[in-house]
Amino acid sequence: MKRSRDRAASELFAALYPRLAGWCRRLVDDDETAHEIASEAFTRLWARWTSVEEPRGFLYVTAANLVRDHWRKVERERRAMRRATTEAAVRPHTEESDPSVRLLVQSLPERLRVPILLHYYADMPIREVSVLTGRKEGTVKADLHAARELLRVHLRRSLDPTL
C-alpha cells in the first residue's frame, strides 16, 4: 500500500512538477522562488494525499495562493523601500503608473484573480476551473469577463492617466 502510494506520488511529481514550476516562474519572474512555490505545493499535497480527489487542481490552486502570498510580500518590501527612500531625488514608479499585467492581475479581487490565473496562466479549460473553484461554468465565464473588463480599464488608466 505505502509502496504504491509512493510510486503514484513519484509519477505525479514527474508528470506535473516541470509544468507547475514553469507556470510559477512566469508569475513570479524568479527561478528559485518558482521552484520553492512548486515544491511547497507538492509538500502540501503530500500532507493531504489521501484526502485530495484532484491532485492537479489542488497543486495549481495551492500554488496560486502561494504566488499571491509572494506578491504580497514583494509589495510590502517595495512599500518599505519606498518609505526608506522618500528623501531620494528619484521617485520610484507607483503601482498606478505601472502597466504591468502582473500587478493588475494581483490587484483583482480573489474571486476574479483565481479564475484568471487558472484559465490563462495554467491553461486550464473553463470546465476544469469550474470544478476546482466549485462554481458553475457560467459563473466562471462571467468572472473571467468581469476580470478582463477590470484589467482593460486599469491598463487604459495606467497608460493614459487623463482617463
XYZ file of C-alpha atoms in Angstrom:
163
model
C 0.000 0.000 0.000
C 2.667 2.504 1.037
C 4.840 1.461 -1.901
C 2.042 2.038 -4.443
C 1.228 5.371 -2.776
C 4.872 6.422 -3.016
C 5.039 5.295 -6.646
C 1.845 7.217 -7.508
C 3.239 10.331 -5.824
C 6.559 9.974 -7.683
C 4.790 9.564 -11.027
C 2.577 12.575 -10.323
C 5.614 14.640 -9.359
C 7.491 13.643 -12.527
C 4.464 14.421 -14.679
C 3.385 17.738 -13.139
C 6.337 19.404 -11.413
C 8.063 20.844 -14.510
C 4.889 22.476 -15.824
C 3.833 23.737 -12.382
C 7.291 25.212 -11.734
C 7.265 26.823 -15.197
C 3.830 28.309 -14.547
C 5.042 29.706 -11.223
C 8.183 31.037 -12.956
C 6.056 33.101 -15.342
C 4.114 34.522 -12.410
C 6.953 35.362 -10.018
C 9.744 36.037 -12.529
C 12.340 34.166 -10.469
C 13.504 30.554 -10.899
C 14.360 29.902 -7.261
C 11.082 31.308 -5.932
C 9.119 29.400 -8.572
C 10.741 26.118 -7.546
C 10.151 26.881 -3.858
C 6.456 27.524 -4.545
C 6.046 24.416 -6.699
C 7.859 22.301 -4.097
C 5.713 23.716 -1.297
C 2.558 22.932 -3.273
C 3.698 19.305 -3.616
C 4.612 19.173 0.077
C 1.106 20.342 0.985
C -0.411 17.829 -1.435
C 1.637 15.027 0.101
C 0.419 16.009 3.598
C -3.190 15.596 2.383
C -2.536 12.855 -0.187
C -5.316 10.512 0.924
C -7.996 13.223 1.077
C -7.326 15.079 -2.196
C -9.530 13.928 -5.056
C -7.981 16.099 -7.795
C -4.207 16.419 -7.194
C -3.505 18.593 -10.262
C -6.165 21.111 -9.291
C -5.022 21.079 -5.675
C -1.458 21.812 -6.789
C -2.430 24.736 -9.025
C -4.823 26.316 -6.519
C -2.230 25.921 -3.750
C 0.485 27.365 -5.982
C -1.805 30.277 -6.948
C -2.299 31.046 -3.256
C 1.449 30.831 -2.618
C 2.114 33.120 -5.595
C -0.398 35.602 -4.177
C 1.398 35.469 -0.817
C 4.708 36.044 -2.609
C 3.285 39.049 -4.486
C 2.028 40.497 -1.197
C 5.426 40.035 0.404
C 7.166 41.682 -2.565
C 4.717 44.586 -2.437
C 5.315 45.047 1.317
C 9.045 45.091 0.628
C 8.550 47.618 -2.191
C 6.498 49.898 0.060
C 9.113 49.671 2.792
C 11.820 50.517 0.268
C 9.796 53.487 -0.997
C 9.353 54.772 2.546
C 13.067 54.349 3.189
C 13.984 56.321 0.084
C 11.418 59.131 0.203
C 14.240 61.650 0.566
C 15.841 60.437 -2.663
C 15.588 62.684 -5.691
C 14.310 59.903 -7.940
C 10.883 58.647 -7.012
C 10.042 55.053 -7.965
C 7.011 54.251 -10.112
C 3.800 53.894 -8.190
C 1.602 50.880 -8.786
C -0.967 53.040 -10.547
C 1.537 54.182 -13.187
C 2.978 50.713 -13.803
C 1.042 48.983 -16.569
C 2.450 45.595 -15.549
C -0.204 42.993 -16.178
C 1.103 41.015 -13.214
C 0.408 43.912 -10.867
C -3.000 44.405 -12.422
C -3.882 40.726 -12.012
C -2.591 40.888 -8.452
C -4.921 43.804 -7.748
C -8.028 41.861 -8.786
C -10.310 40.562 -6.047
C -9.604 36.895 -5.299
C -12.972 35.858 -6.787
C -11.741 37.146 -10.167
C -7.989 36.575 -9.775
C -8.106 32.806 -9.210
C -10.071 32.013 -12.418
C -7.719 34.302 -14.407
C -4.642 32.522 -13.016
C -6.055 29.057 -13.590
C -7.547 29.683 -17.042
C -4.982 31.975 -18.658
C -1.776 31.194 -16.799
C -2.280 27.463 -16.144
C -4.104 26.884 -19.450
C -6.984 25.108 -17.753
C -10.282 24.855 -19.611
C -13.304 26.607 -18.134
C -14.832 23.257 -17.153
C -11.785 22.421 -15.023
C -11.684 25.905 -13.458
C -15.362 25.400 -12.627
C -14.665 22.110 -10.850
C -11.642 23.459 -8.970
C -13.363 26.614 -7.768
C -16.725 24.966 -7.072
C -18.522 27.435 -9.337
C -20.800 26.837 -12.301
C -19.208 27.195 -15.750
C -21.409 30.209 -16.486
C -20.201 31.876 -13.294
C -16.571 31.203 -14.239
C -17.185 32.701 -17.694
C -18.842 35.762 -16.117
C -15.954 36.131 -13.641
C -13.399 35.885 -16.470
C -15.312 38.524 -18.428
C -15.529 40.827 -15.390
C -11.809 40.351 -14.702
C -10.878 41.144 -18.311
C -13.001 44.300 -18.191
C -11.361 45.430 -14.938
C -7.925 44.706 -16.360
C -8.782 46.624 -19.543
C -9.926 49.665 -17.537
C -6.886 49.579 -15.229
C -4.492 49.112 -18.135
C -6.012 52.044 -20.064
C -5.862 54.210 -16.931
C -2.245 53.275 -16.252
C -1.259 54.039 -19.836
C -3.284 57.287 -20.047
C -3.808 58.921 -16.616
C -6.173 61.522 -18.133
C -8.899 58.860 -18.467
